[in-house]
Coordinates of C-alpha atoms and ligand atoms in Angstrom, one line a residue:
X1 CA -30.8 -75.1 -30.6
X2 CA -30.7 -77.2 -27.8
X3 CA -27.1 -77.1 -27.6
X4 CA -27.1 -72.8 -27.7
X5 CA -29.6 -72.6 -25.2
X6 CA -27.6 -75.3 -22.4
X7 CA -24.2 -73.2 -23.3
X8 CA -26.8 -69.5 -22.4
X9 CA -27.8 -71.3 -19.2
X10 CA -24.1 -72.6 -18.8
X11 CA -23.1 -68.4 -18.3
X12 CA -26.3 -67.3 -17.3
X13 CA -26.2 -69.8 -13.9
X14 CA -23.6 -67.3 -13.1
X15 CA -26.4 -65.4 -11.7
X16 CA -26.9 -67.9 -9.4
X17 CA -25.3 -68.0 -5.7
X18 CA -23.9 -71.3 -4.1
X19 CA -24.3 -71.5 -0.4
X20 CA -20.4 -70.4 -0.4
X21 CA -20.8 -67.0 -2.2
X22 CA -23.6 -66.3 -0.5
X23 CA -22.0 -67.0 3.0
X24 CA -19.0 -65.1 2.1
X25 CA -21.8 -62.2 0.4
X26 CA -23.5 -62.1 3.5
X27 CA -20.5 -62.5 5.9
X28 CA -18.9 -59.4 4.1
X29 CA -21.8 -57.1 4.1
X30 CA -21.9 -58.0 8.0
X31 CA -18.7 -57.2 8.8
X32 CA -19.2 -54.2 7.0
X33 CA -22.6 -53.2 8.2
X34 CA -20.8 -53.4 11.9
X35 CA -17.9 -51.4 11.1
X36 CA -20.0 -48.8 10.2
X37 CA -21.8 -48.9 13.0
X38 CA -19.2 -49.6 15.7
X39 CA -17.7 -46.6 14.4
X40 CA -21.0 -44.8 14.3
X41 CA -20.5 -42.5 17.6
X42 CA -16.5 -41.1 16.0
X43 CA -18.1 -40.9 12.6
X44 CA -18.6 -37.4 11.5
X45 CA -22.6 -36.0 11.2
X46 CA -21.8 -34.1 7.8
X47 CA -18.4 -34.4 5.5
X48 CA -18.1 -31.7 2.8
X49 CA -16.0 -33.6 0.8
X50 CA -14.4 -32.1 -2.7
X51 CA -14.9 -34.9 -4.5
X52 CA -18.5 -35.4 -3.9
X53 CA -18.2 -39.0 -4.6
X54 CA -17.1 -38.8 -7.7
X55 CA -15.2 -41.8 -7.3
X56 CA -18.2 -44.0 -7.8
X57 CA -17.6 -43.4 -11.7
X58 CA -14.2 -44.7 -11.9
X59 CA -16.1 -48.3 -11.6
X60 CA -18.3 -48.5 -15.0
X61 CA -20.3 -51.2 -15.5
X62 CA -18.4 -53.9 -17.5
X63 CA -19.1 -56.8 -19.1
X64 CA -16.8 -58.8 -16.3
X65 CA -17.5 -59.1 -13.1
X66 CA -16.2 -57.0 -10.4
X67 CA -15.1 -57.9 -6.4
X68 CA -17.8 -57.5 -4.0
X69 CA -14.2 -56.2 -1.6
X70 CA -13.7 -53.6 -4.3
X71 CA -17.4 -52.7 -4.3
X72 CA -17.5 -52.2 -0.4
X73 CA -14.5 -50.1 -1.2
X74 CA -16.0 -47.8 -3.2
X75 CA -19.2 -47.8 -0.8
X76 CA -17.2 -46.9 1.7
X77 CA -15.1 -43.5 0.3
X78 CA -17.6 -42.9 -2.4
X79 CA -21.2 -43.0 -0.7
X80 CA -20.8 -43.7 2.8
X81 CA -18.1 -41.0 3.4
X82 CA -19.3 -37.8 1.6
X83 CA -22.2 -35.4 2.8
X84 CA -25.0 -35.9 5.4
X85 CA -24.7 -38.8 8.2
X86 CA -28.2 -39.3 8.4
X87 CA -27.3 -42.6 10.6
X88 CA -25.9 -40.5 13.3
X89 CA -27.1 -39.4 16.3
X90 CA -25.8 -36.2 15.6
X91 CA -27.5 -35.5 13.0
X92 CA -30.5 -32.9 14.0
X93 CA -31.0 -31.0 10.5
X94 CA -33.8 -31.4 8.3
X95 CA -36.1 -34.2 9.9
X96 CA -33.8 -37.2 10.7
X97 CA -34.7 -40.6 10.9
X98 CA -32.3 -43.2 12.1
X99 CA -32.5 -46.7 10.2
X100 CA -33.4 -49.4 12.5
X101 CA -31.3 -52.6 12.2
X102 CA -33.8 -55.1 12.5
X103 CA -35.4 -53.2 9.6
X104 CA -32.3 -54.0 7.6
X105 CA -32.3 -57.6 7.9
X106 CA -36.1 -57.5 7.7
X107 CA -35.2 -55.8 4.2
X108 CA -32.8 -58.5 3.2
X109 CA -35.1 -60.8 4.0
X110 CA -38.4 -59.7 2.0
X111 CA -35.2 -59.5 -1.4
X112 CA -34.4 -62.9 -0.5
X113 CA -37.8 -64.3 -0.5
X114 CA -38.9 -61.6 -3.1
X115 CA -42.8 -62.2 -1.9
X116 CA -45.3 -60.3 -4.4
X117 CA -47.1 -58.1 -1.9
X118 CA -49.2 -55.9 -4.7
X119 CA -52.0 -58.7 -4.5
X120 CA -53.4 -60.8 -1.8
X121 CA -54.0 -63.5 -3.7
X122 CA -50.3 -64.1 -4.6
X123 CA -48.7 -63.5 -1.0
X124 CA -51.7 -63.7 1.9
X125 CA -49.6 -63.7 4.8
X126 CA -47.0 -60.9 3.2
X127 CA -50.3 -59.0 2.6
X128 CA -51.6 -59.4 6.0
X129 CA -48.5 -58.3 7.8
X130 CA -48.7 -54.9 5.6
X131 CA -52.4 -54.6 6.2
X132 CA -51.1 -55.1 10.2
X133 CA -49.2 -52.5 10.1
X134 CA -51.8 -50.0 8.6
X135 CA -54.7 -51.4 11.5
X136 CA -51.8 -50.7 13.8
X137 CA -51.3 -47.1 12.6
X138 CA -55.0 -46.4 11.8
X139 CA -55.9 -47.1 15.4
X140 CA -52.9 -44.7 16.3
X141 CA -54.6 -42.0 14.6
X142 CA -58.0 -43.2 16.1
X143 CA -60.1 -44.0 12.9
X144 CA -62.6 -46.7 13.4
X145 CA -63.1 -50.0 11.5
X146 CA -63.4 -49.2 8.0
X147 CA -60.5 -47.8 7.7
X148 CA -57.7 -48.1 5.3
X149 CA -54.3 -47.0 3.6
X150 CA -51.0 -47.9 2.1
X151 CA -47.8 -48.2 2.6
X152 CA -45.8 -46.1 0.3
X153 CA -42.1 -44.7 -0.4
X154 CA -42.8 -41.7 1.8
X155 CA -44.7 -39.3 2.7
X156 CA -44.8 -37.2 -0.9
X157 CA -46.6 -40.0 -1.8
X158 CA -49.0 -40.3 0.5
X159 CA -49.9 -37.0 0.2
X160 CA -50.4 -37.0 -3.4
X161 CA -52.6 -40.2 -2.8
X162 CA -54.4 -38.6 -0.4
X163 CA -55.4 -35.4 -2.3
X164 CA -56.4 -37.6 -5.3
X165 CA -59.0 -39.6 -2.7
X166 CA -59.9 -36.2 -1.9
X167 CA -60.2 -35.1 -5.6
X168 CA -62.1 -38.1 -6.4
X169 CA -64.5 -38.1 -3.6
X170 CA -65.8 -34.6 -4.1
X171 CA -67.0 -35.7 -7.4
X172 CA -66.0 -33.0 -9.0
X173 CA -65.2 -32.2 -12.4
X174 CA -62.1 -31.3 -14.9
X175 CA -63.7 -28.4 -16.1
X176 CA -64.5 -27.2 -12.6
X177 CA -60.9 -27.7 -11.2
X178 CA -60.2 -24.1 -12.0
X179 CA -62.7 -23.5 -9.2
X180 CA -61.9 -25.6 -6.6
X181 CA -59.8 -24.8 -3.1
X182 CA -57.1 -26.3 -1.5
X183 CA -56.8 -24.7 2.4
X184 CA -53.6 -24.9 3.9
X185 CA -50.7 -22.6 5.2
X186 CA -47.2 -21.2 4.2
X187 CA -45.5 -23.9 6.5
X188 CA -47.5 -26.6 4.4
X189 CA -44.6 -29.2 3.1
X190 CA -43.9 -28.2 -0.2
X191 CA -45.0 -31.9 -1.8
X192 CA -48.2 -30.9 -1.2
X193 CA -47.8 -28.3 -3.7
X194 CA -46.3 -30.5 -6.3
X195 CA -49.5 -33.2 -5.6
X196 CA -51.8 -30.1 -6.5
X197 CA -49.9 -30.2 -9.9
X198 CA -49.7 -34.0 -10.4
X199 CA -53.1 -34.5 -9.3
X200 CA -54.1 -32.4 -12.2
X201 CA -55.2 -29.3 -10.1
X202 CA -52.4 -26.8 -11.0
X203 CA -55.4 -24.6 -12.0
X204 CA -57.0 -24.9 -8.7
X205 CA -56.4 -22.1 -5.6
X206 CA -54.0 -23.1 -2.9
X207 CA -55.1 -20.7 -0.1
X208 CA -52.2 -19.8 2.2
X209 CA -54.4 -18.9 5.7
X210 CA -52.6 -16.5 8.2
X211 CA -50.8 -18.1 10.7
X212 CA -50.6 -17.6 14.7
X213 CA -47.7 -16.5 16.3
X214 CA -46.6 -20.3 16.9
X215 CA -46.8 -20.6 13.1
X216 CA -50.4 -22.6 13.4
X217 CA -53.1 -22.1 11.0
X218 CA -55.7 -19.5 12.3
X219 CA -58.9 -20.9 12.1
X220 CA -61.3 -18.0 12.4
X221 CA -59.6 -16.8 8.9
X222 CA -60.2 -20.1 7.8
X223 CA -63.8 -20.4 8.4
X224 CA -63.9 -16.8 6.8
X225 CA -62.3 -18.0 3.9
X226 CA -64.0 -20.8 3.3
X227 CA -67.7 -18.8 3.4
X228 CA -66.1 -15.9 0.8
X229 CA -65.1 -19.0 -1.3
X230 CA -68.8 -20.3 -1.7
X231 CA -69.8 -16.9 -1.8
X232 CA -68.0 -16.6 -4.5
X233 CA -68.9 -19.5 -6.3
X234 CA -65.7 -21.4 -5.8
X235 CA -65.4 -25.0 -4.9
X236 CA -63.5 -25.8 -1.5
X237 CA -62.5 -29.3 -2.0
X238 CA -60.1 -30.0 0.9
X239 CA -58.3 -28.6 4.0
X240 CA -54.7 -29.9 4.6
X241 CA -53.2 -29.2 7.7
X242 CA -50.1 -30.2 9.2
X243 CA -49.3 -31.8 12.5
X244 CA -45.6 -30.7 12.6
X245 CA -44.3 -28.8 10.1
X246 CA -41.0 -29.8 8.8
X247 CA -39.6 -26.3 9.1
X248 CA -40.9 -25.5 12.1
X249 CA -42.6 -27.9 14.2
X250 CA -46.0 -26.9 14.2
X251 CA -49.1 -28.7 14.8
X252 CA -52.5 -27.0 13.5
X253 CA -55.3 -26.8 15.7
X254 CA -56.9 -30.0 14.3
X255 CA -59.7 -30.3 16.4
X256 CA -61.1 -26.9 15.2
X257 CA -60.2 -27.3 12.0
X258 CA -62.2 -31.3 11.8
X259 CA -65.2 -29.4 13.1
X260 CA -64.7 -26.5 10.0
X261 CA -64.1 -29.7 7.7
X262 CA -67.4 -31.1 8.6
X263 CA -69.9 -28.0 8.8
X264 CA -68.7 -27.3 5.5
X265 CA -68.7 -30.5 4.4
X266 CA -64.5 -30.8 3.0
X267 CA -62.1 -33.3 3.1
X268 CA -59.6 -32.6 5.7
X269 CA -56.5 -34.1 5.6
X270 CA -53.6 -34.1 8.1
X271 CA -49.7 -34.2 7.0
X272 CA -48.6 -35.9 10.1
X273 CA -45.8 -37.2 8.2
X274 CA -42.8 -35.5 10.6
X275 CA -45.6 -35.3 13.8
X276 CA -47.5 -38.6 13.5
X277 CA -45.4 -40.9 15.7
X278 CA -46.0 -38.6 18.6
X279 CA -49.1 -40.1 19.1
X280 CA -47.5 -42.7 20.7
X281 CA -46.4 -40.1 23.6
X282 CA -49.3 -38.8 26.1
X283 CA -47.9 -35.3 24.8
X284 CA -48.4 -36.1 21.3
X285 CA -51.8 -37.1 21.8
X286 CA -52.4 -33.9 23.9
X287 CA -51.0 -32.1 21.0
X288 CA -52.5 -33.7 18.1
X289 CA -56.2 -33.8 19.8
X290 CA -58.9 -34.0 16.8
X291 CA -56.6 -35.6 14.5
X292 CA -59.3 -38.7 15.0
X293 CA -61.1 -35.9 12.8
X294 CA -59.4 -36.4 9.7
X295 CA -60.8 -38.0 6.3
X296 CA -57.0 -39.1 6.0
X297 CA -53.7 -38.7 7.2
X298 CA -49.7 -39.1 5.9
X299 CA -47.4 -40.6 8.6
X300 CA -43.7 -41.7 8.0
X301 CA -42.5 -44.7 9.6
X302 CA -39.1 -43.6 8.0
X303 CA -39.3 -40.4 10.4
X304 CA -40.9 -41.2 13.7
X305 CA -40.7 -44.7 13.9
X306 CA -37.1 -44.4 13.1
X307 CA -37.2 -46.8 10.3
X308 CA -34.8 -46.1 7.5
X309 CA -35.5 -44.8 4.1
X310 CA -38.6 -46.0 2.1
X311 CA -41.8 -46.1 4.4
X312 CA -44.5 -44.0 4.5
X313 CA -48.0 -44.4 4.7
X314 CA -51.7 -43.0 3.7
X315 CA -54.3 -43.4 6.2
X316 CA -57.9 -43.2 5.2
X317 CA -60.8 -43.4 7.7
X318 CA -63.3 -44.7 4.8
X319 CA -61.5 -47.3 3.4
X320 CA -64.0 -47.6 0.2
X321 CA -63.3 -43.9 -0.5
X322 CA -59.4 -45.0 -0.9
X323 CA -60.5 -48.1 -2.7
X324 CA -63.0 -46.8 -5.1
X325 CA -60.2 -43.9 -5.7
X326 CA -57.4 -46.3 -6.5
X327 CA -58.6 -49.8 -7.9
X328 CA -58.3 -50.8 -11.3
X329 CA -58.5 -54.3 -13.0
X330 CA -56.7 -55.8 -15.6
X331 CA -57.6 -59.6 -17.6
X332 CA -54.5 -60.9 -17.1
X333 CA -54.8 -60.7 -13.0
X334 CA -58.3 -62.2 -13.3
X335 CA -57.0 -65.4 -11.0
X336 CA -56.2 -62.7 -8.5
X337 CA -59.2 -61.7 -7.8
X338 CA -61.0 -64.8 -5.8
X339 CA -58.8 -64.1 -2.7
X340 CA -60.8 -61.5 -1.2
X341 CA -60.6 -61.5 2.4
X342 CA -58.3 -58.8 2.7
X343 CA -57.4 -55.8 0.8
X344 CA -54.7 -55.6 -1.9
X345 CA -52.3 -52.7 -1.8
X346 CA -52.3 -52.8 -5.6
X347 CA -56.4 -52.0 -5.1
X348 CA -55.0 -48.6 -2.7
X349 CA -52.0 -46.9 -4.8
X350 CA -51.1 -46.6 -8.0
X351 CA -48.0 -49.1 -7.2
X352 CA -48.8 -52.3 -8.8
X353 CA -45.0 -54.6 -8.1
X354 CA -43.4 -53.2 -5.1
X355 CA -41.0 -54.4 -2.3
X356 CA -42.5 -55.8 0.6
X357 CA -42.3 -52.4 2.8
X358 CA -44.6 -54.0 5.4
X359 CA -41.8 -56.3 7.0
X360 CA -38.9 -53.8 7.8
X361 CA -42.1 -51.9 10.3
X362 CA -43.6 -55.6 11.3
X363 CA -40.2 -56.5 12.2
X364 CA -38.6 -54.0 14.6
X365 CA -42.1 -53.2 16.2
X366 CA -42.2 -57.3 17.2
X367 CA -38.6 -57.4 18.2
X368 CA -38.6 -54.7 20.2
X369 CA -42.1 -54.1 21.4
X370 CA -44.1 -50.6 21.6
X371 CA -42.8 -49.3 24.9
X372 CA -39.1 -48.6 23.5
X373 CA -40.7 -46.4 20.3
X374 CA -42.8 -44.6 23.0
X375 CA -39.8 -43.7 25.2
X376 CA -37.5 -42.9 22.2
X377 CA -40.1 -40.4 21.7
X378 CA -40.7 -39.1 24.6
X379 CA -37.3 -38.8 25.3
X380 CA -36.7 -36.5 21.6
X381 CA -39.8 -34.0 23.2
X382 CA -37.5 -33.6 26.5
X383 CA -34.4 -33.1 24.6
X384 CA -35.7 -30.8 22.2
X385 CA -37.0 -29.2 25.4
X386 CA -34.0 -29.1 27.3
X387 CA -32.0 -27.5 24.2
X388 CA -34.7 -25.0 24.1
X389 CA -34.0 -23.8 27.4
X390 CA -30.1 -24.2 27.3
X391 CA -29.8 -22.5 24.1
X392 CA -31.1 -19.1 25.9
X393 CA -28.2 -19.4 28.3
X394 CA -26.0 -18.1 25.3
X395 CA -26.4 -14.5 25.1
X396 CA -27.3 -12.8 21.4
X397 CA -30.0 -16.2 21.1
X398 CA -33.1 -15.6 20.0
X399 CA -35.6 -18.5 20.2
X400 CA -38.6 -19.0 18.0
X401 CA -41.7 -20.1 19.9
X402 CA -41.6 -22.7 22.5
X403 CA -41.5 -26.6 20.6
X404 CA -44.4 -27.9 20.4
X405 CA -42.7 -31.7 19.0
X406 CA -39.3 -31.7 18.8
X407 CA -37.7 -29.2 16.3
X408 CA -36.6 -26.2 18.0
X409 CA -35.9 -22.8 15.7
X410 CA -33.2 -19.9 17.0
X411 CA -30.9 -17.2 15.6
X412 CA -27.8 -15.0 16.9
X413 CA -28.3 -11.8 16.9
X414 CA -24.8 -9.9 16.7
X415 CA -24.6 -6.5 19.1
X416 CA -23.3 -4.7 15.2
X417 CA -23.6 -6.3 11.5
X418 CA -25.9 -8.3 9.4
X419 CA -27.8 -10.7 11.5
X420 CA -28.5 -13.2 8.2
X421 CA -25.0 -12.8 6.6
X422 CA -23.9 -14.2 10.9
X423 CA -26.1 -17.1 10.7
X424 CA -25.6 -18.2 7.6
X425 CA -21.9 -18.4 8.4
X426 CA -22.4 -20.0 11.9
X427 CA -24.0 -22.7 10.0
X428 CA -21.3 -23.0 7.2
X429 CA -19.4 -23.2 9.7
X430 CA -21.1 -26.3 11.7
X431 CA -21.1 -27.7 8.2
X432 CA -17.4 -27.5 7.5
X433 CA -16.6 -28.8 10.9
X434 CA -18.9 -31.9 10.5
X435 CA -18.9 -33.4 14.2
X436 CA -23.1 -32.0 14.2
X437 CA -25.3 -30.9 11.6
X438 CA -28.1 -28.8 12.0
X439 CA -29.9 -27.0 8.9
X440 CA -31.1 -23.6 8.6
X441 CA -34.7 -22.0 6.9
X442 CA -35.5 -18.7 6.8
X443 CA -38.4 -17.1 8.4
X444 CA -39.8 -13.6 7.8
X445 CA -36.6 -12.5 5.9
X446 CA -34.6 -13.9 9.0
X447 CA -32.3 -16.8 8.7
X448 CA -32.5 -19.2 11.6
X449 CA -30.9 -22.3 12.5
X450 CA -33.0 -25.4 14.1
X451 CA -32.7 -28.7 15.8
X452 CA -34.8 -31.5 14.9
X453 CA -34.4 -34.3 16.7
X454 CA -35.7 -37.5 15.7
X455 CA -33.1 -39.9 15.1
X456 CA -33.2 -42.9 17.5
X457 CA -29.6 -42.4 18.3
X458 CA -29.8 -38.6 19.9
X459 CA -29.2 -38.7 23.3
X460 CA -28.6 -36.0 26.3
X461 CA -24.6 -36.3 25.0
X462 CA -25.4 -35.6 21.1
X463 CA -27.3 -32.3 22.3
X464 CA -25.0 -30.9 24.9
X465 CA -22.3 -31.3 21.8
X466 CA -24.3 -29.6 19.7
X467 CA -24.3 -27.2 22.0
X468 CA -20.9 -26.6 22.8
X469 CA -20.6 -26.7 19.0
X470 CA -22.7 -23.8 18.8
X471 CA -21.4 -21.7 21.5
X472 CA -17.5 -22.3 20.2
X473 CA -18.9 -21.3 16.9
X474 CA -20.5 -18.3 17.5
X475 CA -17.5 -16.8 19.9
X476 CA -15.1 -17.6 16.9
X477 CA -17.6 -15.8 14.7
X478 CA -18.1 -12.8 17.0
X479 CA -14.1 -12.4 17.9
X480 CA -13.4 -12.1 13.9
Ligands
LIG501 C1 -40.9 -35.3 5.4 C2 -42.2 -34.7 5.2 C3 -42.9 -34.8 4.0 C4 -42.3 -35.6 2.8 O1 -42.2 -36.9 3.1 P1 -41.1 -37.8 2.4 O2 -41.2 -39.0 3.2 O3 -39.8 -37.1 2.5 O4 -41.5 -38.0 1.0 C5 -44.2 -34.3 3.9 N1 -44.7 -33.6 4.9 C6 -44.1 -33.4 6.1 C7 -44.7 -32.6 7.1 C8 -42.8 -33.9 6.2 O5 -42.1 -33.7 7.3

């Protein structure tokens, strides 16, 4: 037996590095990492490839081992290459991000050192640089001492955490889920709508509350609502606003809507997950007034704090609610429970093992300090502004509302023809082209095309592109 198991380790130490490999590992994925982004700027926003990647397959997994060069190869034409950019500054569809580098190596090292961050008691110091980051965002929002929250994948997450707190808190029971109510708008991100289902409340009401002419929720229906509700007998359970909507950009009038929370005695929860970061700006802050209000809140450091991929996070101003919500013990992690001093993100999700998402905010945030995030920011407002106004210039635009963050909403309106069928193909169009991406939505049976911009790397160049994009585009369209 002895001899079997020395002749398994002999093959299985191929699993382990030398320093060599792992110089040469690391020296390649550098050298790679920079070539992608010294070529950032020439680099295409979108590529609407044929293949799709499809290349990816010709490399099965096999028994031998493969070239890490062969590897980067297929990275680069296979997954790098094809569809959104999302890297690029560029890229203003959907709500960008960027993908801070610092965040990168902070991720490369939390794999290396593979600290277990679900309990305190196994990684303190891991622990108390995730429980950093959540103070840090907490006193952001403006929740006192108390409060609490996790750092999760993303903001669907967070949201579906935070309606289970919500669910929990109220008390209420399975049989009287058919009666409870769930306040929000049309513009509500549609994860919210599958956290009604996963937190078992498919049978409960979503109300969809009219909306003002900047696409805010009206409160006076609200209130009204709320009172027919009991009235009827119903249950409101919780009120979830938005501050910025992912369509559209808009931020619901929290501070009204915190004092409706708390005469009627709800759980209100913001979705800051696009709008959150704001608060850094005195505009934001302006904007987002009341959001101090809140029983809880979803922000994504992946969106606004330009971090890439993977980091979100629910904020709850009573940290026992989130606690006594989330917290489960098991025999087997009885050791772990004399370290006490802080919490355990295991104790405030239902993520038990996860990678140490704390580092790749803690990281950039200490290498760079605050003030850069806060200009970053302030500078998307102004851009988002300044696109606003110089989209106008081009006559047959039609603007939506004036920004109130930084996603910006407008349509062409031909002199003859199908307004939809024009904008749909002015933004095939940007899409087959590729040196910009914007997205499109549709509004009121209109199709419109909008900017978001968020990604770190969008400057006053990226968005006079897009617009000369956009004006080349829709006098090709027209002449046809
Ligand atoms: C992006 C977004 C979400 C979803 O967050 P993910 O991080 O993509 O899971 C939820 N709500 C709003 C307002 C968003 O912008």
């Amino acid at each position: 037996m002895e001899q079997q198991i020395k002749e398994l380790e002999r093959q299985a130490q191929k699993l382990e590095t030398t320093a060599q490999d792992r110089k040469s590992l690391i020296n390649q994925a550098a050298d790679y990492g920079e070539n992608f982004l010294s070529s950032l700027s020439e680099q295409p926003a979108y590529v609407d490839s044929e293949s799709m990647g499809k290349g990816v397959y010709e490399l099965p997994f096999d028994e031998k081992p493969t070239d890490f060069d062969q590897l980067l190869n297929v990275l680069k034409s296979e997954v790098d290459k094809p569809g959104l950019n999302p890297a690029s500054g560029k890229h203003t569809g959907y709500i960008p991000g960027g993908g801070l580098y610092p965040s990168a190596i902070a991720d490369y090292l939390a794999a290396v050192t593979n600290r277990y961050t679900g309990v305190f008691f196994s990684s303190p110091g891991a622990v108390r640089i995730e429980n950093m980051c959540i103070r840090w965002m907490n006193d952001l929002i403006g929740y006192p001492d108390g409060a609490s929250g996790n750092l999760t994948s993303g903001g669907s997450i967070a949201n579906l955490i935070g309606l289970v707190v919500a669910r929990d808190d109220s008390g209420i029971k399975a049989e009287d889920f058919n009666r409870a109510v769930i306040y929000t708008t049309r513009q509500v991100h549609h994860c919210v709508v599958k956290a009604v289902k996963f937190a078992g409340l498919r049978e409960a009401t979503l109300r969809t509350i009219p909306m003002d002419d900047h696409y805010r929720m009206k409160t006076d229906a609200l209130e009204e609502q709320i009172k027919s509700d009991k009235d009827e007998g119903l249950i409101p359970l919780t009120i979830f606003a938005s501050a910025g909507t992912t369509d559209l950009g808009a931020v619901d009038p929290l501070d009204k809507i915190g004092d409706i929370a708390d005469r009627h005695n709800l759980w209100f929860h913001v979705d800051a997950a696009y709008g959150g970061f704001f608060l850094l700006t005195d505009h934001g802050k302006k904007v987002m007034k009341g959001i101090e209000k809140s029983d809880s809140a979803t922000i994504d450091p992946h969106k606004g704090l330009f971090l890439p991929y993977g980091s979100g996070a629910l904020l709850v101003k009573d940290g026992e609610k989130l606690y006594d919500s989330q917290h489960m013990s098991a025999n087997y992690l009885q050791d772990t429970y004399k370290a006490t001093e802080e919490a355990s993100p295991a104790d405030l999700s239902p993520e038990l093992s996860k990678h140490f998402r704390g580092l790749r905010m803690w990281l950039p945030l200490q290498l760079f300090g605050v003030q850069p995030f806060r200009a970053a920011l302030d500078e998307k407002l102004l851009l988002t502004r300044y696109f606003y106004d110089e989209i106008q210039q081009i006559e047959g635009i039609e603007v939506g509302p004036e920004p109130e963050l930084s996603i910006a909403f407008f349509r062409y309106v031909p002199e003859t023809g199908d307004a939809n069928a024009f904008n749909k193909k002015l933004v095939d169009e940007i899409h087959s082209d590729g040196r910009v991406f914007l997205s499109s939505t549709h509004l009121n049976g209109m199709v419109y095309l909008r900017l978001a911009v968020l990604n770190f790397r969008t400057h006053l160049e990226d968005v006079d592109l897009i617009l000369s994009v956009l004006k080349k585009k829709i006098q090709e369209l027209g002449a046809l």
